[in-house]
Amino acid sequence: PEVITVGDLANRMAERGADVVKSLMRMGVMATITQTIDADTAELVVQELGHRPVRVAESDVEIGVMGNEDVAEDLVSRPPVVTVMGHVDHGKTSLLDALRKTDVAGREAGGITQHIGAYQVQLKSGSKITFIDTPGHAAFTEMRARGANVTDVVVLVVAADDGVMPQTIEAIRHAKAAGVPIIVAINKCDLPSAKPDRVRQELLQHELVVEGMGGDVLDVEVSAKAGINLDKLEEAILLQAEILELKANPRRTADGVVVEAKLDKGRGPVATVLVKRGTVKVGDIVVAGSEWGRVRALVNDRGINVPDAPPAMPVEVLGLGGVPLAGEEMVVVDSESRAREITEYRARKKREAESAKSGRGSLEQMFKQI
Ligand code: GTP
Ligand code: MG
């Protein structure tokens, strides 16, 4: 049984993905960062890299500890996490803004729009969709490089008056490399110059075949500006999510990914975290990258304090000792001493990497970096 991706395993050990791949190669196993390996192989790699492999039922957040799969009966459906990509000026931001306005929960609460890196929309049906609002493809690629593949679905925005452009092609490449399904939003269909059929034709040349042309890629003609077919786009996202059967165990030890982080004048370090598994609660001790802290407050995308955050919910986490990096993993740990142990270990690794890079490290450290 395949249980953990090479990237995830590397993250858990705070090792570089390339080192884990190399270690696997030495054992005769060819696997890339996104591929999964079984528990026995993972255990061997963990040992080889000098960590203590532990298989535990409840917590897998200790250094070098294997990821344990949640048993099927603990898994509950969770909202899909969507990233919007596309060429410059094709309307990504406009579309995200328009979709955000369809949120029924937000309207009821009358909350103010917070500009955080991720938000959740609740539809009339009660279904929720999480959107990651990290502009540019660089963020997507960087998160992937860190092994933090949080996107379930990519919405590819193509302006109907402009057609497929270089960054459209780049986005298709990224999504395909990550194995993430694409939904095409043909935008600006309110314009008289809109040629949605031409867009579909052009996409065909990049092996993106929409349903109407015999393929299985969902496409929706929308207008962010005029608010046309936003509900259809949301339906397509939910349909795709249904196919993916997205589930997570909300009761396990929580982990998530830092979408963005900053130092806020009044509030200190603030990390916007997308919870992947488990439920993060106020009072939890968390480690994010090389920072740790006790969660002082959790703030949702409408600026409201919440007691906890379940899977696929984006929240601002307050209480970290410093500012983590976007794409770094955040995990809940059981004690402050454990949090210190992990962050000190990571800090040491970072220093080693830096000194090796600057040529001041030992020969052995230098070899580790190759
Ligand atoms: P970058 O972030 O710069 O890559 O651009 P973007 O993809 O986020 O595009 P943005 O939402 O900023 O929109 C670019 C321009 O297109 C703006 O002037 C929008 O008003 C316009 N625009 C976006 N959506 C629509 C639409 O549906 N119809 C029309 N007519 N104009 C649109
Ligand atoms: Mg934009």
Tab-separated table of C-alpha atoms and ligand atoms in Angstrom:
chain	number	residue	atom	x	y	z
A	1	PRO	CA	0.000	0.000	0.000
A	2	GLU	CA	1.245	3.471	-0.898
A	3	VAL	CA	1.161	5.657	2.159
A	4	ILE	CA	3.270	8.773	1.859
A	5	THR	CA	4.729	10.971	-0.855
A	6	VAL	CA	8.481	11.417	-0.963
A	7	GLY	CA	7.942	15.150	-0.512
A	8	ASP	CA	5.803	14.705	2.590
A	9	LEU	CA	8.314	12.314	4.094
A	10	ALA	CA	11.112	14.806	3.438
A	11	ASN	CA	9.075	17.532	5.115
A	12	ARG	CA	8.411	15.420	8.194
A	13	MET	CA	12.122	14.803	8.603
A	14	ALA	CA	12.996	18.386	7.685
A	15	GLU	CA	15.269	16.913	5.001
A	16	ARG	CA	15.591	18.119	1.437
A	17	GLY	CA	13.443	16.256	-1.049
A	18	ALA	CA	16.483	15.678	-3.271
A	19	ASP	CA	18.285	13.921	-0.403
A	20	VAL	CA	15.367	11.585	0.135
A	21	VAL	CA	15.207	10.833	-3.596
A	22	LYS	CA	18.949	10.077	-3.569
A	23	SER	CA	18.608	7.864	-0.534
A	24	LEU	CA	15.825	5.944	-2.269
A	25	MET	CA	17.978	5.555	-5.362
A	26	ARG	CA	20.717	4.001	-3.257
A	27	MET	CA	18.127	1.466	-2.151
A	28	GLY	CA	17.184	0.814	-5.761
A	29	VAL	CA	13.851	2.639	-5.569
A	30	MET	CA	13.208	5.214	-8.286
A	31	ALA	CA	10.679	7.751	-7.084
A	32	THR	CA	10.128	11.428	-7.668
A	33	ILE	CA	9.102	13.934	-5.023
A	34	THR	CA	5.393	13.629	-5.826
A	35	GLN	CA	5.296	9.851	-5.894
A	36	THR	CA	4.183	7.756	-2.978
A	37	ILE	CA	6.177	4.992	-1.318
A	38	ASP	CA	5.067	2.306	1.099
A	39	ALA	CA	5.597	2.296	4.853
A	40	ASP	CA	8.452	-0.224	4.826
A	41	THR	CA	10.458	1.703	2.251
A	42	ALA	CA	9.782	4.952	4.077
A	43	GLU	CA	10.950	3.433	7.337
A	44	LEU	CA	14.248	2.383	5.745
A	45	VAL	CA	14.821	5.855	4.304
A	46	VAL	CA	14.069	7.444	7.650
A	47	GLN	CA	16.690	5.206	9.268
A	48	GLU	CA	19.214	5.821	6.538
A	49	LEU	CA	18.943	9.547	6.994
A	50	GLY	CA	19.619	9.166	10.700
A	51	HIS	CA	16.138	9.648	12.084
A	52	ARG	CA	14.142	7.435	14.337
A	53	PRO	CA	11.246	5.877	12.503
A	54	VAL	CA	8.150	5.549	14.605
A	55	ARG	CA	4.822	4.318	13.424
A	56	VAL	CA	2.131	5.630	15.660
A	57	ALA	CA	-1.599	5.645	15.451
A	58	GLU	CA	-2.342	9.084	16.783
A	59	SER	CA	0.498	11.398	15.997
A	60	ASP	CA	2.976	11.385	13.163
A	61	VAL	CA	4.370	14.819	13.699
A	62	GLU	CA	7.557	13.834	15.478
A	63	ILE	CA	10.808	14.244	13.585
A	64	GLY	CA	11.326	11.426	11.167
A	65	VAL	CA	8.055	9.832	11.985
A	66	MET	CA	6.100	8.075	9.279
A	67	GLY	CA	2.800	9.431	8.140
A	68	ASN	CA	0.017	7.193	9.281
A	69	GLU	CA	-2.981	6.910	7.066
A	70	ASP	CA	-6.310	7.754	8.553
A	71	VAL	CA	-8.710	4.851	8.608
A	72	ALA	CA	-11.648	5.178	6.240
A	73	GLU	CA	-14.316	5.568	8.911
A	74	ASP	CA	-12.583	8.662	10.328
A	75	LEU	CA	-12.617	10.443	6.977
A	76	VAL	CA	-15.184	13.155	6.396
A	77	SER	CA	-15.841	15.130	3.200
A	78	ARG	CA	-14.038	18.422	3.074
A	79	PRO	CA	-14.328	21.467	0.796
A	80	PRO	CA	-12.141	21.591	-2.334
A	81	VAL	CA	-9.153	23.914	-2.416
A	82	VAL	CA	-9.019	25.877	-5.647
A	83	THR	CA	-6.230	27.970	-7.163
A	84	VAL	CA	-7.021	30.420	-9.938
A	85	MET	CA	-4.376	30.708	-12.654
A	86	GLY	CA	-4.078	32.315	-16.053
A	87	HIS	CA	-2.442	34.948	-18.225
A	88	VAL	CA	-1.866	38.536	-17.095
A	89	ASP	CA	-5.016	40.679	-17.233
A	90	HIS	CA	-7.289	37.792	-18.127
A	91	GLY	CA	-9.284	38.517	-14.978
A	92	LYS	CA	-8.028	36.245	-12.163
A	93	THR	CA	-8.375	38.863	-9.445
A	94	SER	CA	-11.711	40.071	-10.799
A	95	LEU	CA	-13.021	36.519	-10.847
A	96	LEU	CA	-11.850	35.807	-7.288
A	97	ASP	CA	-13.509	39.029	-6.135
A	98	ALA	CA	-16.734	38.151	-7.950
A	99	LEU	CA	-16.771	34.623	-6.530
A	100	ARG	CA	-16.160	35.975	-3.075
A	101	LYS	CA	-19.273	38.110	-3.375
A	102	THR	CA	-21.325	34.934	-3.860
A	103	ASP	CA	-20.523	33.906	-0.279
A	104	VAL	CA	-23.799	33.679	1.629
A	105	ALA	CA	-22.213	33.340	5.064
A	106	GLY	CA	-20.182	36.502	4.559
A	107	ARG	CA	-23.181	38.514	3.529
A	108	GLU	CA	-25.177	37.361	6.508
A	109	ALA	CA	-22.432	38.279	8.928
A	110	GLY	CA	-21.939	41.596	7.177
A	111	GLY	CA	-18.229	41.187	7.701
A	112	ILE	CA	-15.546	43.267	6.096
A	113	THR	CA	-13.443	41.778	3.340
A	114	GLN	CA	-10.070	40.842	4.759
A	115	HIS	CA	-7.237	40.691	2.328
A	116	ILE	CA	-5.783	37.385	3.326
A	117	GLY	CA	-4.206	34.834	1.031
A	118	ALA	CA	-7.065	32.406	1.126
A	119	TYR	CA	-10.780	32.493	1.717
A	120	GLN	CA	-13.789	30.242	1.815
A	121	VAL	CA	-17.075	30.744	0.043
A	122	GLN	CA	-20.252	29.175	1.300
A	123	LEU	CA	-22.821	28.510	-1.410
A	124	LYS	CA	-26.610	28.619	-1.044
A	125	SER	CA	-26.595	24.819	-1.032
A	126	GLY	CA	-24.392	24.869	2.057
A	127	SER	CA	-21.371	23.539	0.166
A	128	LYS	CA	-18.095	25.350	0.683
A	129	ILE	CA	-15.205	26.100	-1.660
A	130	THR	CA	-11.797	27.327	-0.508
A	131	PHE	CA	-9.934	29.657	-2.857
A	132	ILE	CA	-6.237	30.338	-2.598
A	133	ASP	CA	-5.521	33.851	-3.662
A	134	THR	CA	-1.767	33.751	-4.109
A	135	PRO	CA	-1.170	35.807	-7.209
A	136	GLY	CA	1.149	34.499	-9.846
A	137	HIS	CA	2.271	31.058	-10.714
A	138	ALA	CA	5.474	31.453	-8.738
A	139	ALA	CA	3.619	30.898	-5.458
A	140	PHE	CA	2.005	27.743	-6.821
A	141	THR	CA	5.344	26.381	-8.007
A	142	GLU	CA	7.109	27.362	-4.811
A	143	MET	CA	4.532	25.658	-2.631
A	144	ARG	CA	4.864	22.568	-4.777
A	145	ALA	CA	8.639	22.673	-4.514
A	146	ARG	CA	8.260	22.630	-0.745
A	147	GLY	CA	6.091	19.561	-1.053
A	148	ALA	CA	3.001	21.491	-0.093
A	149	ASN	CA	0.601	20.465	-2.767
A	150	VAL	CA	-2.591	21.908	-1.359
A	151	THR	CA	-4.482	22.629	-4.556
A	152	ASP	CA	-7.222	20.166	-5.506
A	153	VAL	CA	-8.482	21.999	-8.573
A	154	VAL	CA	-7.007	24.690	-10.834
A	155	VAL	CA	-9.390	27.178	-12.395
A	156	LEU	CA	-7.715	28.325	-15.584
A	157	VAL	CA	-8.895	31.789	-16.570
A	158	VAL	CA	-8.706	32.552	-20.289
A	159	ALA	CA	-10.015	35.866	-21.615
A	160	ALA	CA	-12.381	35.193	-24.489
A	161	ASP	CA	-11.186	38.256	-26.396
A	162	ASP	CA	-7.502	37.385	-26.080
A	163	GLY	CA	-7.306	33.599	-26.152
A	164	VAL	CA	-4.548	31.261	-25.048
A	165	MET	CA	-1.382	33.206	-24.176
A	166	PRO	CA	2.086	32.236	-22.844
A	167	GLN	CA	1.088	32.228	-19.174
A	168	THR	CA	-2.031	30.225	-20.005
A	169	ILE	CA	0.245	27.543	-21.425
A	170	GLU	CA	2.532	27.816	-18.400
A	171	ALA	CA	-0.428	27.350	-16.066
A	172	ILE	CA	-1.550	24.266	-17.988
A	173	ARG	CA	1.955	22.844	-17.639
A	174	HIS	CA	2.073	23.503	-13.886
A	175	ALA	CA	-1.347	21.989	-13.271
A	176	LYS	CA	-0.548	18.925	-15.361
A	177	ALA	CA	2.824	18.441	-13.638
A	178	ALA	CA	1.068	18.584	-10.275
A	179	GLY	CA	-1.619	16.192	-11.473
A	180	VAL	CA	-4.330	18.682	-10.557
A	181	PRO	CA	-7.520	18.720	-12.649
A	182	ILE	CA	-8.234	21.913	-14.582
A	183	ILE	CA	-11.549	23.704	-14.994
A	184	VAL	CA	-11.510	26.334	-17.722
A	185	ALA	CA	-13.218	29.653	-17.012
A	186	ILE	CA	-13.591	31.459	-20.322
A	187	ASN	CA	-13.802	34.998	-18.992
A	188	LYS	CA	-14.890	38.381	-20.367
A	189	CYS	CA	-17.774	36.777	-22.248
A	190	ASP	CA	-19.679	40.028	-21.806
A	191	LEU	CA	-17.464	41.630	-24.467
A	192	PRO	CA	-18.741	41.751	-28.071
A	193	SER	CA	-15.267	40.682	-29.187
A	194	ALA	CA	-15.469	37.497	-27.097
A	195	LYS	CA	-14.705	34.324	-29.042
A	196	PRO	CA	-15.164	31.437	-26.622
A	197	ASP	CA	-15.097	28.818	-29.388
A	198	ARG	CA	-11.713	30.037	-30.533
A	199	VAL	CA	-10.447	29.598	-26.942
A	200	ARG	CA	-11.651	25.985	-26.893
A	201	GLN	CA	-9.955	25.384	-30.228
A	202	GLU	CA	-6.688	26.846	-28.966
A	203	LEU	CA	-6.829	24.789	-25.776
A	204	LEU	CA	-7.112	21.697	-27.924
A	205	GLN	CA	-3.625	22.396	-29.238
A	206	HIS	CA	-2.356	22.128	-25.665
A	207	GLU	CA	-4.055	18.822	-25.007
A	208	LEU	CA	-6.811	20.372	-22.978
A	209	VAL	CA	-9.981	18.966	-24.494
A	210	VAL	CA	-13.203	20.408	-23.143
A	211	GLU	CA	-16.379	18.363	-22.771
A	212	GLY	CA	-18.098	19.874	-25.815
A	213	MET	CA	-15.217	18.673	-27.980
A	214	GLY	CA	-15.216	15.133	-26.691
A	215	GLY	CA	-12.847	15.619	-23.780
A	216	ASP	CA	-13.403	15.538	-20.052
A	217	VAL	CA	-12.301	19.061	-19.093
A	218	LEU	CA	-15.127	21.170	-17.698
A	219	ASP	CA	-15.425	24.660	-19.155
A	220	VAL	CA	-17.699	27.548	-18.276
A	221	GLU	CA	-18.246	30.818	-20.122
A	222	VAL	CA	-18.165	33.527	-17.469
A	223	SER	CA	-17.890	37.232	-16.947
A	224	ALA	CA	-16.311	38.403	-13.741
A	225	LYS	CA	-17.395	41.923	-14.550
A	226	ALA	CA	-21.043	41.242	-15.362
A	227	GLY	CA	-21.316	38.359	-12.887
A	228	ILE	CA	-22.362	35.862	-15.564
A	229	ASN	CA	-22.332	32.109	-14.811
A	230	LEU	CA	-20.462	32.366	-11.523
A	231	ASP	CA	-22.879	29.791	-10.105
A	232	LYS	CA	-22.157	27.496	-13.061
A	233	LEU	CA	-18.431	27.783	-12.374
A	234	GLU	CA	-19.001	26.934	-8.719
A	235	GLU	CA	-21.139	23.973	-9.735
A	236	ALA	CA	-18.346	22.749	-12.013
A	237	ILE	CA	-15.872	23.026	-9.126
A	238	LEU	CA	-18.161	21.055	-6.826
A	239	LEU	CA	-18.731	18.438	-9.528
A	240	GLN	CA	-14.990	18.035	-9.964
A	241	ALA	CA	-14.579	17.870	-6.176
A	242	GLU	CA	-17.166	15.111	-6.004
A	243	ILE	CA	-15.177	13.051	-8.492
A	244	LEU	CA	-12.035	13.566	-6.410
A	245	GLU	CA	-13.829	12.383	-3.236
A	246	LEU	CA	-11.958	14.858	-1.064
A	247	LYS	CA	-11.868	13.736	2.533
A	248	ALA	CA	-9.941	14.417	5.711
A	249	ASN	CA	-10.045	13.315	9.319
A	250	PRO	CA	-11.054	16.357	11.376
A	251	ARG	CA	-10.252	14.650	14.698
A	252	ARG	CA	-6.597	13.761	14.203
A	253	THR	CA	-3.531	15.797	15.158
A	254	ALA	CA	-3.762	18.797	12.897
A	255	ASP	CA	-1.427	19.994	10.194
A	256	GLY	CA	-1.636	22.588	7.473
A	257	VAL	CA	0.303	24.796	5.121
A	258	VAL	CA	1.324	28.424	5.510
A	259	VAL	CA	-0.180	30.298	2.573
A	260	GLU	CA	1.325	33.628	3.558
A	261	ALA	CA	2.806	35.212	6.675
A	262	LYS	CA	3.699	38.665	7.857
A	263	LEU	CA	4.713	40.674	10.902
A	264	ASP	CA	1.710	42.731	11.955
A	265	LYS	CA	2.419	45.853	13.999
A	266	GLY	CA	-0.240	45.260	16.590
A	267	ARG	CA	-0.686	41.487	16.436
A	268	GLY	CA	2.861	40.230	15.955
A	269	PRO	CA	3.619	37.373	13.559
A	270	VAL	CA	0.485	36.385	11.637
A	271	ALA	CA	0.441	33.275	9.456
A	272	THR	CA	-2.434	32.489	7.113
A	273	VAL	CA	-2.698	28.735	7.299
A	274	LEU	CA	-4.769	26.326	5.278
A	275	VAL	CA	-5.617	23.372	7.496
A	276	LYS	CA	-5.068	20.068	5.702
A	277	ARG	CA	-5.978	17.460	8.303
A	278	GLY	CA	-7.281	17.575	11.840
A	279	THR	CA	-8.643	20.649	13.581
A	280	VAL	CA	-6.411	23.461	14.832
A	281	LYS	CA	-7.617	24.969	18.108
A	282	VAL	CA	-6.831	28.039	20.150
A	283	GLY	CA	-4.299	26.971	22.790
A	284	ASP	CA	-2.614	24.368	20.561
A	285	ILE	CA	1.169	24.341	20.417
A	286	VAL	CA	2.196	24.627	16.781
A	287	VAL	CA	5.394	24.468	14.758
A	288	ALA	CA	5.550	26.247	11.398
A	289	GLY	CA	8.852	25.953	9.573
A	290	SER	CA	11.441	27.065	12.096
A	291	GLU	CA	8.977	28.986	14.283
A	292	TRP	CA	6.734	27.771	17.051
A	293	GLY	CA	4.211	29.147	19.494
A	294	ARG	CA	0.968	28.609	21.355
A	295	VAL	CA	-2.054	29.620	19.270
A	296	ARG	CA	-3.342	32.800	20.885
A	297	ALA	CA	-6.135	33.392	18.411
A	298	LEU	CA	-7.552	32.072	15.150
A	299	VAL	CA	-9.124	34.603	12.807
A	300	ASN	CA	-11.216	33.597	9.804
A	301	ASP	CA	-11.292	35.279	6.370
A	302	ARG	CA	-13.984	37.695	7.537
A	303	GLY	CA	-11.896	38.933	10.431
A	304	ILE	CA	-13.873	37.028	13.043
A	305	ASN	CA	-12.190	35.141	15.895
A	306	VAL	CA	-12.971	31.433	15.803
A	307	PRO	CA	-12.222	28.735	18.383
A	308	ASP	CA	-11.001	26.179	15.863
A	309	ALA	CA	-10.351	25.502	12.189
A	310	PRO	CA	-11.273	22.195	10.462
A	311	PRO	CA	-9.786	20.769	7.219
A	312	ALA	CA	-9.684	23.083	4.173
A	313	MET	CA	-10.426	26.143	6.286
A	314	PRO	CA	-8.045	29.068	5.916
A	315	VAL	CA	-7.306	30.940	9.147
A	316	GLU	CA	-4.912	33.500	10.458
A	317	VAL	CA	-2.857	31.974	13.249
A	318	LEU	CA	-1.642	34.336	15.961
A	319	GLY	CA	0.915	33.431	18.594
A	320	LEU	CA	3.942	32.231	16.644
A	321	GLY	CA	7.345	33.436	17.861
A	322	GLY	CA	8.373	34.566	14.393
A	323	VAL	CA	7.238	34.761	10.790
A	324	PRO	CA	7.334	31.421	8.893
A	325	LEU	CA	7.726	31.185	5.103
A	326	ALA	CA	4.876	30.674	2.670
A	327	GLY	CA	4.653	27.030	1.711
A	328	GLU	CA	6.027	25.772	5.008
A	329	GLU	CA	4.067	23.166	6.875
A	330	MET	CA	2.440	23.915	10.218
A	331	VAL	CA	1.885	21.040	12.633
A	332	VAL	CA	0.321	20.749	16.062
A	333	VAL	CA	2.641	19.131	18.616
A	334	ASP	CA	1.964	17.835	22.107
A	335	SER	CA	4.407	19.888	24.162
A	336	GLU	CA	6.559	23.001	24.168
A	337	SER	CA	9.689	20.894	24.557
A	338	ARG	CA	8.777	18.978	21.413
A	339	ALA	CA	8.178	22.258	19.576
A	340	ARG	CA	11.605	23.537	20.687
A	341	GLU	CA	13.268	20.295	19.677
A	342	ILE	CA	11.836	20.448	16.164
A	343	THR	CA	12.559	24.137	15.593
A	344	GLU	CA	16.100	23.848	16.963
A	345	TYR	CA	16.698	20.889	14.702
A	346	ARG	CA	15.419	22.819	11.705
A	347	ALA	CA	17.440	25.893	12.630
A	348	ARG	CA	20.575	23.744	12.844
A	349	LYS	CA	19.822	22.218	9.441
A	350	LYS	CA	19.326	25.684	8.001
A	351	ARG	CA	22.637	26.912	9.432
A	352	GLU	CA	24.386	23.850	8.044
A	353	ALA	CA	22.893	24.479	4.626
A	354	GLU	CA	23.864	28.126	4.712
A	355	SER	CA	27.410	27.542	5.862
A	356	ALA	CA	27.850	24.856	3.241
A	357	LYS	CA	26.540	27.221	0.589
A	358	SER	CA	28.965	29.952	1.620
A	359	GLY	CA	31.837	27.486	1.558
A	360	ARG	CA	32.591	27.658	5.260
A	361	GLY	CA	31.104	24.291	6.097
A	362	SER	CA	32.888	21.014	6.512
A	363	LEU	CA	33.532	18.839	3.513
A	364	GLU	CA	30.875	16.437	4.695
A	365	GLN	CA	28.284	19.182	4.955
A	366	MET	CA	29.199	20.351	1.496
A	367	PHE	CA	28.620	16.925	0.051
A	368	LYS	CA	25.220	16.825	1.682
A	369	GLN	CA	24.204	19.850	-0.336
A	370	ILE	CA	25.089	18.390	-3.716
B	1	GTP	P1	-2.911	40.167	-13.239
B	1	GTP	O1	-3.114	39.960	-11.772
B	1	GTP	O2	-2.240	41.444	-13.589
B	1	GTP	O3	-2.287	38.993	-13.921
B	1	GTP	O4	-4.372	40.326	-13.907
B	1	GTP	P2	-5.680	39.523	-13.556
B	1	GTP	O5	-5.713	38.263	-14.332
B	1	GTP	O6	-5.877	39.428	-12.090
B	1	GTP	O7	-6.789	40.454	-14.197
B	1	GTP	P3	-7.711	41.518	-13.467
B	1	GTP	O8	-8.757	40.856	-12.661
B	1	GTP	O9	-6.866	42.522	-12.801
B	1	GTP	O10	-8.442	42.133	-14.726
B	1	GTP	C1	-7.733	42.749	-15.787
B	1	GTP	C2	-8.636	43.701	-16.520
B	1	GTP	O11	-9.680	42.977	-17.142
B	1	GTP	C3	-9.308	44.715	-15.603
B	1	GTP	O12	-9.360	45.949	-16.258
B	1	GTP	C4	-10.708	44.140	-15.419
B	1	GTP	O13	-11.666	45.138	-15.175
B	1	GTP	C5	-10.950	43.468	-16.739
B	1	GTP	N1	-11.870	42.349	-16.598
B	1	GTP	C6	-11.782	41.303	-15.741
B	1	GTP	N2	-12.819	40.466	-15.900
B	1	GTP	C7	-13.586	40.996	-16.900
B	1	GTP	C8	-14.808	40.576	-17.522
B	1	GTP	O14	-15.413	39.567	-17.215
B	1	GTP	N3	-15.252	41.368	-18.532
B	1	GTP	C9	-14.626	42.505	-18.916
B	1	GTP	N4	-15.160	43.197	-19.907
B	1	GTP	N5	-13.507	42.928	-18.348
B	1	GTP	C10	-12.972	42.181	-17.351
B	2	MG	MG	-4.553	39.900	-10.504
